[in-house]
Every structure is written in structure tokens, then in C-alpha cells.
Amino acid sequence: MTDHVCSPGCNHHSHIGENEKGEFAAGKEKVFSNISKGSIAAAANCRDIAALKANNFEEGKHYYIPAHKDTVTWGYFSYSQPPVVKINSGDFATIETLTHHSGDDYERMIKGDPGAESVFHWTKDEKNIDRRGAGPVDSPIGSGAGVGPHICTGPVYIEDAEPGDVLEVRILDVVQRPSFNPEFAGKAFGSNAAANWGFQYNDLLGGVPREIITVYELDALEQIAWAKAVYNYKWTTQTDPYGVDHATIDYPGVIVNHDTVDKNFDVLKGFRVPVRPHFGTISVAPKEQEVVSTTPPNYNGGNIDNWRIGKGATIFLPVSVAGALFQVGDPHASQGDSELCGTAIECSLTGKFQFVLHKQKDLSGTKLDGLKSPLLETKDEWVVHGFSYANYLSDLEDSNTIYQKSSVDLAMRDAFRKTREFLMTAKGLTEDEAMSLMSIGVDFGITQVVDGNWGVHAIIKKGMFPG
Amino acid sequence: MTDHVCSPGCNHHSHIGENEKGEFAAGKEKVFSNISKGSIAAAANCRDIAALKANNFEEGKHYYIPAHKDTVTWGYFSYSQPPVVKINSGDFATIETLTHHSGDDYERMIKGDPGAESVFHWTKDEKNIDRRGAGPVDSPIGSGAGVGPHICTGPVYIEDAEPGDVLEVRILDVVQRPSFNPEFAGKAFGSNAAANWGFQYNDLLGGVPREIITVYELDALEQIAWAKAVYNYKWTTQTDPYGVDHATIDYPGVIVNHDTVDKNFDVLKGFRVPVRPHFGTISVAPKEQEVVSTTPPNYNGGNIDNWRIGKGATIFLPVSVAGALFQVGDPHASQGDSELCGTAIECSLTGKFQFVLHKQKDLSGTKLDGLKSPLLETKDEWVVHGFSYANYLSDLEDSNTIYQKSSVDLAMRDAFRKTREFLMTAKGLTEDEAMSLMSIGVDFGITQVVDGNWGVHAIIKKGMFPG
């Protein structure tokens, strides 16, 4: 980003979307104003933002993709999934995303919200989204077996995207989705589940496994930059509308019956958790299998669960199917590196994105040459993502065994190799230079230890590079 | 730190040493002035700082411990090591530390420096410090066998310290040790070794292991906050004064004969590595064995290699032998989380410390109650340290096998358990509260993967706690 002198009209990263950002900010102000006045239903999902300029901005078209039953997949990616929209490189999209944990508190996170109600609707006679997960559709616990729990909006088809290309996704803005329930006007909510797939589950004091839901409150007007706990409860067996009992959190979208749980409001009193809104899952479709669980992150992105994938960040994803088939979901209000107990503050968000396609033929000699994993750029850093297996879908004989092979050690090995490659490819270093720089100036952190294909990321400060 | 209202004369962390800090700053200015004028030998080791106020300050005595052959141990800790000084709780000490990698560039890092020359002095007839490491004293590669390479100054005996107490060590200031060679006036230097114990060593492109030394230059006047590479070279077999060949970096303090290496000055041109001066090794003596290698960090501290252990930080260490026997060394100018290639920018530093003893009987109900591992406090964070083995000296049948059992996965497990304990003990949380907070607001990072007992640290932001 430093070998370029800006001139009027240039296409430089920091300029693109300047008009857009202005419009978006104006839209947000209007939405906030409406929320303040109590006009929840009309304004809360931020659709006003899209209407500001008739879907057509200077730099590209602007699409609005609401979250409802026809615009999301639940728990899986698939190269055969029909896209919800086809766009061109340079276009913008504002995309609503819903947390799959909304059912932990129906009153605060679903009630009155047309998008959430559409997606979560499930009675004994009607289940708006039947398949939830990449598992068997005839599973006794529910279609898809919950093998992959994340609601992901899309796919978005990028015209002309082909295997070997790289899709650049710029996250221009992120807003929290306010509660649609007038009782909670002006607030947003998220749920944290200390779940059976968490790092702590079989290592609890006393040795008896349990799952704990903690509901957090946020300021939908974004005047308060921290979340506070409202209450917590221990998960009890929940019976879904089809009559199946769920003794643990094993199937997404089951609405918790609050008559069956014991809510404790004396939780983390006075604690303030800094808000870091981001998308846990951001992906293009993988090519290896037709239906792939959203849970393990992989070369194509997916459930990376890095809290740095928020406003102002750009992610580069290697395309492996025609149209790329971009999806985003698993929105988080805040998460720590490791996502220790299995989840973040799972909180519905709306994001504003711009998509830029880099064709394979143009990659030679650039930082994207040969990109084989999700690469993140923030204002001050490059972030390289390593996983226990760089591509578990092809590295493992049986990709379902990834959950038995989770390892931070392996993820560290992968992150090391990828960081070396980045420094040598993108920055032209020798291996010896890369080794030294990695040891004295690159920070390796633990992204997550809860998603099957565990993650280690390397943070490379841009300020180290020659100006 | 928040349940206290300051009053005049109070003993609060942020006040203690205020006079001291002023004196130290004045001393530094004087030293810098002398360096600028070319008065290297007299001023460079910062001893002027100690002379400013006759070793006696308001809050406690101030000792000065230069680094020379009689004030350091090389490569081991021992509860039977005679202390270089006995001090009281509340006292201050300015302590010189030398990097054991100084021999990588004798001209820049040893020549003319009375402390370094005293420690590194080794001819065929005389070796000022014979034992280097916890290995056999009759090892064919040299006494101590290099099992533990770090030069550590001390021990400092703290009067009245007993097993079960906690020693608080406040790092009030850190300065780089300037080169004593007039040719390099005003500069400081450090060496980075991509070494045989590095994470990369058996995973190099091409598959042929090699060790690379990169020498970095720093501004001893601290007007420039970044380091730059000067040159690098591939390690060649070095013959020590006793005639032993060292084909790899297997014994510390061997002066590299620059006639045998091929120096490459075209290295990391234009790159700027932010300086993070800190002490890689900071420790009290362990009780389990009489002579213990400095390499694997452990419950008593040691070679933690966390770059946050620098100016302004405070570390709490559990005491397990009478007098605590504090030692510090392995100074670094900069390091990344993971210390990937085996070393940091290894650069001699001088630190100003204050020691506060917390007696076991006073710990009940405090954050230090039952402390079993090094706990770090910075201005904004608590940092908990996990290791592959919480106490490898007692956890392993044969403690020498730690190098075969290094694991980030195990270190993550240990860091998780210790962080839970910290949040429950120091902050009074329930396990459920601790689980949730750890997942949404605590960042787990990889401290190092090169010291046998690998490390994972948890960063807990103080701002989350009730005010």
C-alpha cells in the first residue's frame, strides 16, 4: 500500500467508498434517530441505509440483502447453492446477518423482528428452514443434524470469478441489529454459550459438564462501547416443535423455553466488555464437497472467528468455484482470542461490504500470488491465518475426523509456514530475512480452539515495512 | 488497583518510586549527554545513575549491581548460589544484564566494555566463567554443556522471604547498553540467531538446516524507537579457546571468528522493527533441584520470554526458597509472540527494579492468594502465563524430557486453568462468570515455542473490571 502516490480519482483502498461511507454514516444517523423516537420496526434493520441513493453509487451498484428464510443457508456452504444476487467486481452490498443463538432469548433477539422470525419460524407443522447443517437430512435430531450451526447470508455470486482468482472483501461498516421488541427499544442483545464444544467442557471444576448461556446487552445506538451481562442460566433439556429433546446444544435454532431454566441476574455485575463487532464466518464456497459444514474454518475462509474481521478490515479469499459464492454470518459483538468456551457474544449485525475481484492472471508478483488461505488486512496490520490443517477437506482421508485432530501445535506450524510465504511472496524477503523478522516482530496468537480446525494467526505490523 | 483512594504519602503502586523515577531520568539524561560527547567508557554503562544520591533514597535503599564475572551465573539457577547482595522489601536495585549472544559480534557488543569483557573472557589459559549451563561440568563441549545459555545477574537475596511468600518485582525503567567501542559511539547492538532450537530449524525450505545470525543496530540515545538490521551471516563451525569445535550454536559465549563467516549486508533494507526492551529471563530460584537450566520457564518464572516484561510492568513470582534469590538476564531489544526462530534481538540492557515482599500470611483474600506461576501486571492488563507443564521439574519423571514434550496445546490448557483461577481468586467470579468472560474478553497468545516448556499467555484487560 506504500508504493503508490494518490491522484484525483484514483482507485486506492483508502479512497474507495468515500462517498459510500458518507452515505452510510448519514443513514446510520437517521436510523439511530428513528430508534430514539421509538420507531423500531421501520428502522431497526437499517434498510434506510440502502434507500438513500437508489441502489446506484458512483463506484458501483449497491445491493441490499436482508436476512430472511430465502436469503440464508443454515450450517453449510455449497457450490450448488443458488445465489441470492449476482454482482460485479466493485459493487457494494449491505448484508444483514443473524446469530444462530437468537433462540436463547426469543423476547430480546427474535420477537417482532421480521428477518429473525422468518428464519427461526418453526412449529409442529412448519419449519421455514428445514436443513440446518451438513449432516444427514434424515437425522433423528433434525435435518442436517446441526453439523454446522451458523446462519450465513448469501451466497453472493461475483460475475467472472473463477477458480484461481482472489476475492477482496472490504468491510466498510458494521452496525448492531437492534431489538425489535419495544420493551427493549434502543438496545441490542447477544448470547454467549459456554457450550459442549468449548475448550472448558470436560475440564470444569467438579468434573460435571454443563452448558451455560449468558445474555449480554449492548447499546444499539453505539453510544456505549461495552457490553454488560444481563443474566445467565444453565441449559436444560429443550424439546423442539417436532418433539425431539435436546439435552445439550446439539441443534441450532431451538427456542429456549424460559419456563424451564433458572435465570440468575447476579452475573458479572459492573463488568464492561469492550465491543468488537465482527463476523465470525466469512467465506467463499469450497470446491471439495458439495455440502460442507460451516464449523471448521479452512482455506476458503469460513468460521475463522477472528475478532479483527470487523469494520475497516479487508479480507482476501482464494476463489475455488465459479462466482466465488460469498457468504457471511455468525455475527459477534465481542470475542477474545481463543473463543475459549465455544462462542463469542453472538449478536446479529449488518455489514456494508465492497467486493473487488482479482483475476489470477494479474496476481503474479503481487502479495496475492498463490494465495491459499484467508489473508486479512487492517489499518495497521496484515494477519495470516493458520489452521490445524490448511485444507482439512483434502488433507484428511475422512474430513469428519477433523474434530479428533484439533491441535494448536499444528495450527502454529501452518501459521509459521504461511507467514514465511507471505513475507517472501508479498515482501520479497529471503527465507533468512523472513525467519528473523518473524521472531522479532511478528506476534502469533490463538484465534480459536473450538471450531474443529483450530486456528493460530500471525500479526504483522505494516509499520515494519519500508516506507 | 481500583479499590483504593490515594492520600499524601501513600504507598500506592503508581506513586512509589516517583522520586526514583525522576532521579533515574536525570541520570539517563546525563549519560546520554556524556555519550553524545564521546565519553563512552565512563558513562556507557549508566553507573552515573546510581551515584546520584548516595545509594539512599526516601523509600528504600538503592543498590547498583553491575554485570561482571562475580555478579552473574551463566545458564543455571541454584538455591545454593551465594547472593551478590541482600536487600530488604521496598529496596531498589539497578541491575546490569548482558546478552549471552554478545560473542556474535565482539567488536560491537563486547570490545571495551569492562562488564562484558569480564564475563566473556576466555583464553586457552583462562576462562573467567567456567560453568555455563546446568549440564555436566566435565562435558566434552564445555563445563555445564550449555544446558541453559542465559547470563543472569544476581542472585539478589530478599531478607525475610520464605517459601509461600510472593515477590513483587517492579520494573521502573530499562535502558539499552551502549556499545563501548568508540567506532560505534551512541549505538547499541543486538543479535538474532535463527538457531537449532528454533521452531523453523527442521522445517526450512530445501530441508537443509542452517543457523543464521542477524545483527541489529539500535539508537543508544533512544531517540529512534526502532531497530534496523546491519548484516547477517550463516553460522560456521567455531573453535573455542579450548580447541573444541562448535558446528552449531551448542555452547554459549563462543566468540565468532568473523574471518570464518560470510557477512551479507543486504538484509532487511529499510525495515524498521519497533523496539520493545524487556527481560527474557526473570526469576526466583526453584526448590526442586540444586542446579536448574535457565532455558525452560516454570512456576518460578525464568525464561518466560514475554516482551511485555519491560518498563512499567510488575511481575509477581511465588517464592520457594529462603531469600527468594532473584535473578534477571536474557535481555531483549525486541521479540514477537512465539520467538519463532529461537531468539529475540538479544541486546544487553540495564534495568531499575523495586522489590516488594508479600508474606504468605497476608495473601488470603488477595489476588496473590495461592499464586503458583508468574503473574504480570502492566498499565492496562493482567497477563497470566501458562506452560506445557506448570512445574516441569515435579510434573515429569525426568525433567530433561521436557524438550521432547513441548506443546502449545498443553500450554493452552495450563493457561486456561490458571486464568480461570485468577478470575475466581482475584476477582471473586464464579466459574460460570469466568468461563464467559474468558471467551468474550480475554486474548490468548503464544508466548514462545522455543524454550522447552512452551508458553501461552492470557491477556486480561483491567478496563473490564468494575471501577
mmCIF file of C-alpha atoms in Angstrom, chain B residues 77-326:
data_model
loop_
_atom_site.group_PDB
_atom_site.id
_atom_site.type_symbol
_atom_site.label_atom_id
_atom_site.label_comp_id
_atom_site.label_asym_id
_atom_site.label_seq_id
_atom_site.Cartn_x
_atom_site.Cartn_y
_atom_site.Cartn_z
ATOM 1 C CA PHE B 77 19.629 -21.121 38.726
ATOM 2 C CA SER B 78 20.592 -22.599 42.069
ATOM 3 C CA TYR B 79 19.253 -22.275 45.587
ATOM 4 C CA SER B 80 22.800 -22.746 46.816
ATOM 5 C CA GLN B 81 24.219 -19.869 44.782
ATOM 6 C CA PRO B 82 25.674 -17.223 47.141
ATOM 7 C CA PRO B 83 23.768 -13.948 46.716
ATOM 8 C CA VAL B 84 25.566 -10.886 45.394
ATOM 9 C CA VAL B 85 23.590 -8.637 47.700
ATOM 10 C CA LYS B 86 20.991 -8.888 50.450
ATOM 11 C CA ILE B 87 18.236 -6.303 50.395
ATOM 12 C CA ASN B 88 15.002 -5.542 52.186
ATOM 13 C CA SER B 89 11.486 -5.370 50.874
ATOM 14 C CA GLY B 90 10.975 -1.889 49.444
ATOM 15 C CA ASP B 91 14.570 -1.523 48.303
ATOM 16 C CA PHE B 92 15.605 -0.637 44.784
ATOM 17 C CA ALA B 93 18.280 -2.092 42.582
ATOM 18 C CA THR B 94 19.660 -1.013 39.261
ATOM 19 C CA ILE B 95 20.885 -4.186 37.602
ATOM 20 C CA GLU B 96 23.018 -4.589 34.520
ATOM 21 C CA THR B 97 22.269 -7.563 32.306
ATOM 22 C CA LEU B 98 24.311 -8.909 29.425
ATOM 23 C CA THR B 99 23.147 -10.874 26.447
ATOM 24 C CA HIS B 100 24.791 -14.258 26.040
ATOM 25 C CA HIS B 101 24.808 -13.614 22.267
ATOM 26 C CA SER B 102 27.346 -10.779 22.539
ATOM 27 C CA GLY B 103 30.002 -13.041 21.027
ATOM 28 C CA ASP B 104 28.196 -12.960 17.694
ATOM 29 C CA ASP B 105 29.816 -9.546 17.137
ATOM 30 C CA TYR B 106 32.719 -8.977 19.527
ATOM 31 C CA GLU B 107 33.566 -5.570 18.060
ATOM 32 C CA ARG B 108 30.136 -4.103 18.611
ATOM 33 C CA MET B 109 28.950 -5.891 21.733
ATOM 34 C CA ILE B 110 31.977 -6.712 23.901
ATOM 35 C CA LYS B 111 35.076 -4.718 22.948
ATOM 36 C CA GLY B 112 35.956 -2.084 25.528
ATOM 37 C CA ASP B 113 33.021 -2.986 27.772
ATOM 38 C CA PRO B 114 34.533 -3.867 31.157
ATOM 39 C CA GLY B 115 31.469 -5.836 32.217
ATOM 40 C CA ALA B 116 31.140 -7.839 29.025
ATOM 41 C CA GLU B 117 34.898 -8.381 28.775
ATOM 42 C CA SER B 118 34.959 -9.678 32.324
ATOM 43 C CA VAL B 119 32.122 -12.136 31.720
ATOM 44 C CA PHE B 120 33.186 -13.324 28.257
ATOM 45 C CA HIS B 121 36.932 -13.500 28.962
ATOM 46 C CA TRP B 122 38.146 -16.893 27.751
ATOM 47 C CA THR B 123 41.629 -17.795 26.534
ATOM 48 C CA LYS B 124 43.342 -21.153 26.337
ATOM 49 C CA ASP B 125 44.680 -20.471 29.820
ATOM 50 C CA GLU B 126 41.840 -18.629 31.466
ATOM 51 C CA LYS B 127 38.052 -18.798 31.355
ATOM 52 C CA ASN B 128 36.539 -16.292 33.733
ATOM 53 C CA ILE B 129 33.225 -18.124 33.979
ATOM 54 C CA ASP B 130 33.776 -21.809 33.512
ATOM 55 C CA ARG B 131 30.393 -23.345 34.107
ATOM 56 C CA ARG B 132 27.827 -22.424 31.501
ATOM 57 C CA GLY B 133 24.666 -24.416 31.928
ATOM 58 C CA ALA B 134 23.162 -26.962 34.288
ATOM 59 C CA GLY B 135 24.747 -29.876 32.434
ATOM 60 C CA PRO B 136 27.798 -31.897 33.460
ATOM 61 C CA VAL B 137 30.835 -29.835 34.439
ATOM 62 C CA ASP B 138 33.016 -32.336 32.602
ATOM 63 C CA SER B 139 31.054 -32.236 29.358
ATOM 64 C CA PRO B 140 33.270 -32.506 26.266
ATOM 65 C CA ILE B 141 31.671 -29.394 24.764
ATOM 66 C CA GLY B 142 32.408 -27.332 27.870
ATOM 67 C CA SER B 143 31.564 -27.105 31.543
ATOM 68 C CA GLY B 144 27.803 -27.072 32.075
ATOM 69 C CA ALA B 145 27.305 -28.292 28.495
ATOM 70 C CA GLY B 146 25.365 -25.148 27.582
ATOM 71 C CA VAL B 147 22.226 -26.665 29.122
ATOM 72 C CA GLY B 148 20.831 -23.203 29.712
ATOM 73 C CA PRO B 149 22.685 -20.396 27.901
ATOM 74 C CA HIS B 150 21.494 -17.249 29.698
ATOM 75 C CA ILE B 151 23.726 -14.908 31.650
ATOM 76 C CA CYS B 152 21.678 -13.875 34.676
ATOM 77 C CA THR B 153 22.728 -11.216 37.145
ATOM 78 C CA GLY B 154 22.286 -11.995 40.828
ATOM 79 C CA PRO B 155 21.029 -13.660 42.848
ATOM 80 C CA VAL B 156 19.553 -10.904 44.969
ATOM 81 C CA TYR B 157 18.565 -12.175 48.401
ATOM 82 C CA ILE B 158 15.425 -10.579 49.823
ATOM 83 C CA GLU B 159 15.539 -10.565 53.610
ATOM 84 C CA ASP B 160 12.712 -12.434 55.290
ATOM 85 C CA ALA B 161 11.488 -14.046 52.053
ATOM 86 C CA GLU B 162 10.291 -17.574 52.722
ATOM 87 C CA PRO B 163 8.618 -20.336 50.750
ATOM 88 C CA GLY B 164 4.949 -19.469 50.261
ATOM 89 C CA ASP B 165 5.581 -15.725 50.019
ATOM 90 C CA VAL B 166 5.225 -13.767 46.793
ATOM 91 C CA LEU B 167 7.905 -11.434 45.459
ATOM 92 C CA GLU B 168 6.638 -8.393 43.569
ATOM 93 C CA VAL B 169 9.218 -7.004 41.169
ATOM 94 C CA ARG B 170 8.503 -3.586 39.689
ATOM 95 C CA ILE B 171 10.398 -2.728 36.535
ATOM 96 C CA LEU B 172 10.723 1.018 36.878
ATOM 97 C CA ASP B 173 12.956 1.675 33.921
ATOM 98 C CA VAL B 174 15.007 -0.056 31.254
ATOM 99 C CA VAL B 175 17.887 1.355 29.223
ATOM 100 C CA GLN B 176 19.905 -0.134 26.400
ATOM 101 C CA ARG B 177 23.577 -0.772 27.000
ATOM 102 C CA PRO B 178 25.553 1.300 24.505
ATOM 103 C CA SER B 179 28.482 -0.095 22.589
ATOM 104 C CA PHE B 180 31.768 0.694 24.358
ATOM 105 C CA ASN B 181 33.634 0.680 21.073
ATOM 106 C CA PRO B 182 34.278 4.320 20.054
ATOM 107 C CA GLU B 183 33.747 3.283 16.453
ATOM 108 C CA PHE B 184 30.085 2.720 17.305
ATOM 109 C CA ALA B 185 29.545 5.577 19.730
ATOM 110 C CA GLY B 186 25.912 6.290 20.528
ATOM 111 C CA LYS B 187 24.680 2.983 19.208
ATOM 112 C CA ALA B 188 23.566 -0.227 20.813
ATOM 113 C CA PHE B 189 23.519 -3.625 19.150
ATOM 114 C CA GLY B 190 21.718 -6.892 19.396
ATOM 115 C CA SER B 191 21.931 -10.277 17.749
ATOM 116 C CA ASN B 192 19.153 -12.500 16.470
ATOM 117 C CA ALA B 193 20.031 -16.144 15.979
ATOM 118 C CA ALA B 194 17.797 -18.361 13.862
ATOM 119 C CA ALA B 195 19.069 -21.282 15.854
ATOM 120 C CA ASN B 196 18.951 -25.048 16.074
ATOM 121 C CA TRP B 197 16.339 -24.869 18.853
ATOM 122 C CA GLY B 198 14.063 -22.655 16.751
ATOM 123 C CA PHE B 199 10.630 -23.689 15.518
ATOM 124 C CA GLN B 200 11.824 -23.364 11.910
ATOM 125 C CA TYR B 201 15.006 -25.405 12.157
ATOM 126 C CA ASN B 202 13.758 -28.695 10.749
ATOM 127 C CA ASP B 203 11.179 -27.059 8.516
ATOM 128 C CA LEU B 204 13.305 -24.869 6.262
ATOM 129 C CA LEU B 205 12.664 -24.628 2.541
ATOM 130 C CA GLY B 206 15.016 -27.041 0.852
ATOM 131 C CA GLY B 207 15.243 -29.086 4.018
ATOM 132 C CA VAL B 208 18.881 -28.372 4.886
ATOM 133 C CA PRO B 209 19.192 -26.999 8.426
ATOM 134 C CA ARG B 210 21.284 -23.880 8.947
ATOM 135 C CA GLU B 211 21.722 -21.264 11.642
ATOM 136 C CA ILE B 212 21.674 -17.578 10.716
ATOM 137 C CA ILE B 213 22.894 -14.678 12.831
ATOM 138 C CA THR B 214 21.437 -11.229 12.106
ATOM 139 C CA VAL B 215 22.967 -8.251 13.879
ATOM 140 C CA TYR B 216 20.668 -5.300 14.604
ATOM 141 C CA GLU B 217 21.534 -1.710 15.412
ATOM 142 C CA LEU B 218 19.664 0.480 17.884
ATOM 143 C CA ASP B 219 19.965 4.064 18.972
ATOM 144 C CA ALA B 220 21.507 4.065 22.442
ATOM 145 C CA LEU B 221 20.149 7.566 22.963
ATOM 146 C CA GLU B 222 16.632 6.198 22.483
ATOM 147 C CA GLN B 223 15.725 8.930 20.029
ATOM 148 C CA ILE B 224 14.875 6.283 17.444
ATOM 149 C CA ALA B 225 12.328 3.729 18.547
ATOM 150 C CA TRP B 226 13.106 1.023 16.027
ATOM 151 C CA ALA B 227 15.906 -1.378 15.236
ATOM 152 C CA LYS B 228 17.430 -1.981 11.820
ATOM 153 C CA ALA B 229 19.360 -4.951 10.525
ATOM 154 C CA VAL B 230 23.052 -4.354 9.811
ATOM 155 C CA TYR B 231 24.132 -7.679 8.335
ATOM 156 C CA ASN B 232 23.638 -11.404 8.655
ATOM 157 C CA TYR B 233 25.773 -14.483 8.300
ATOM 158 C CA LYS B 234 25.459 -18.236 8.359
ATOM 159 C CA TRP B 235 26.957 -19.891 11.411
ATOM 160 C CA THR B 236 30.118 -21.817 10.586
ATOM 161 C CA THR B 237 31.964 -24.214 12.842
ATOM 162 C CA GLN B 238 33.594 -22.131 15.559
ATOM 163 C CA THR B 239 36.548 -23.379 17.556
ATOM 164 C CA ASP B 240 36.594 -22.219 21.162
ATOM 165 C CA PRO B 241 39.806 -21.292 23.055
ATOM 166 C CA TYR B 242 39.993 -24.808 24.489
ATOM 167 C CA GLY B 243 40.050 -26.225 20.965
ATOM 168 C CA VAL B 244 36.509 -27.608 20.904
ATOM 169 C CA ASP B 245 34.641 -27.255 17.610
ATOM 170 C CA HIS B 246 31.067 -25.981 17.695
ATOM 171 C CA ALA B 247 29.359 -26.890 14.428
ATOM 172 C CA THR B 248 26.117 -25.443 15.756
ATOM 173 C CA ILE B 249 25.269 -22.956 18.482
ATOM 174 C CA ASP B 250 25.607 -25.517 21.255
ATOM 175 C CA TYR B 251 27.629 -23.651 23.871
ATOM 176 C CA PRO B 252 27.253 -20.006 24.910
ATOM 177 C CA GLY B 253 29.956 -17.388 24.885
ATOM 178 C CA VAL B 254 31.983 -18.696 21.973
ATOM 179 C CA ILE B 255 33.288 -15.599 20.194
ATOM 180 C CA VAL B 256 32.542 -15.881 16.495
ATOM 181 C CA ASN B 257 35.624 -15.516 14.328
ATOM 182 C CA HIS B 258 34.413 -13.157 11.629
ATOM 183 C CA ASP B 259 37.134 -14.358 9.273
ATOM 184 C CA THR B 260 35.208 -17.620 9.026
ATOM 185 C CA VAL B 261 31.808 -16.172 8.139
ATOM 186 C CA ASP B 262 30.431 -14.519 5.049
ATOM 187 C CA LYS B 263 28.739 -11.291 6.052
ATOM 188 C CA ASN B 264 25.796 -10.160 3.956
ATOM 189 C CA PHE B 265 24.902 -6.501 4.364
ATOM 190 C CA ASP B 266 21.912 -6.656 2.011
ATOM 191 C CA VAL B 267 19.456 -7.667 4.696
ATOM 192 C CA LEU B 268 16.005 -6.270 5.519
ATOM 193 C CA LYS B 269 16.881 -2.981 3.856
ATOM 194 C CA GLY B 270 14.568 -0.238 5.031
ATOM 195 C CA PHE B 271 12.757 -2.415 7.561
ATOM 196 C CA ARG B 272 12.065 -0.915 10.975
ATOM 197 C CA VAL B 273 11.424 -3.200 13.909
ATOM 198 C CA PRO B 274 9.712 -1.452 16.829
ATOM 199 C CA VAL B 275 11.828 -1.623 19.981
ATOM 200 C CA ARG B 276 10.251 -3.395 22.964
ATOM 201 C CA PRO B 277 13.073 -3.640 25.541
ATOM 202 C CA HIS B 278 12.408 -6.375 28.084
ATOM 203 C CA PHE B 279 13.985 -9.133 30.113
ATOM 204 C CA GLY B 280 13.552 -12.612 28.658
ATOM 205 C CA THR B 281 14.550 -14.242 31.926
ATOM 206 C CA ILE B 282 13.337 -13.044 35.319
ATOM 207 C CA SER B 283 13.191 -15.473 38.176
ATOM 208 C CA VAL B 284 13.394 -16.600 41.724
ATOM 209 C CA ALA B 285 15.206 -19.865 42.436
ATOM 210 C CA PRO B 286 13.249 -23.123 42.217
ATOM 211 C CA LYS B 287 13.391 -25.566 45.099
ATOM 212 C CA GLU B 288 13.164 -28.880 43.236
ATOM 213 C CA GLN B 289 16.780 -29.306 42.141
ATOM 214 C CA GLU B 290 20.022 -27.682 43.190
ATOM 215 C CA VAL B 291 21.117 -26.680 39.687
ATOM 216 C CA VAL B 292 18.420 -25.935 37.138
ATOM 217 C CA SER B 293 18.767 -24.910 33.493
ATOM 218 C CA THR B 294 17.702 -21.356 32.682
ATOM 219 C CA THR B 295 16.039 -22.472 29.447
ATOM 220 C CA PRO B 296 12.580 -23.822 30.331
ATOM 221 C CA PRO B 297 10.386 -21.283 32.103
ATOM 222 C CA ASN B 298 8.498 -22.660 35.068
ATOM 223 C CA TYR B 299 6.346 -21.787 38.073
ATOM 224 C CA ASN B 300 9.164 -19.661 39.485
ATOM 225 C CA GLY B 301 9.447 -17.518 36.352
ATOM 226 C CA GLY B 302 12.707 -17.967 34.498
ATOM 227 C CA ASN B 303 12.909 -17.748 30.751
ATOM 228 C CA ILE B 304 9.343 -16.554 30.185
ATOM 229 C CA ASP B 305 10.282 -14.632 27.035
ATOM 230 C CA ASN B 306 7.258 -12.361 27.086
ATOM 231 C CA TRP B 307 8.068 -8.969 25.564
ATOM 232 C CA ARG B 308 5.602 -7.323 27.926
ATOM 233 C CA ILE B 309 8.082 -7.783 30.822
ATOM 234 C CA GLY B 310 9.543 -4.332 30.253
ATOM 235 C CA LYS B 311 9.450 -0.821 31.642
ATOM 236 C CA GLY B 312 6.358 -0.101 33.694
ATOM 237 C CA ALA B 313 5.444 -3.742 34.193
ATOM 238 C CA THR B 314 5.339 -5.567 37.507
ATOM 239 C CA ILE B 315 5.828 -9.285 37.895
ATOM 240 C CA PHE B 316 4.704 -11.388 40.846
ATOM 241 C CA LEU B 317 6.754 -14.530 41.497
ATOM 242 C CA PRO B 318 5.981 -17.305 44.016
ATOM 243 C CA VAL B 319 8.888 -17.741 46.430
ATOM 244 C CA SER B 320 10.021 -21.289 47.121
ATOM 245 C CA VAL B 321 13.425 -20.886 48.768
ATOM 246 C CA ALA B 322 14.704 -18.701 51.598
ATOM 247 C CA GLY B 323 15.635 -15.227 50.362
ATOM 248 C CA ALA B 324 13.795 -15.799 47.064
ATOM 249 C CA LEU B 325 17.125 -15.474 45.159
ATOM 250 C CA PHE B 326 16.049 -13.141 42.390
#
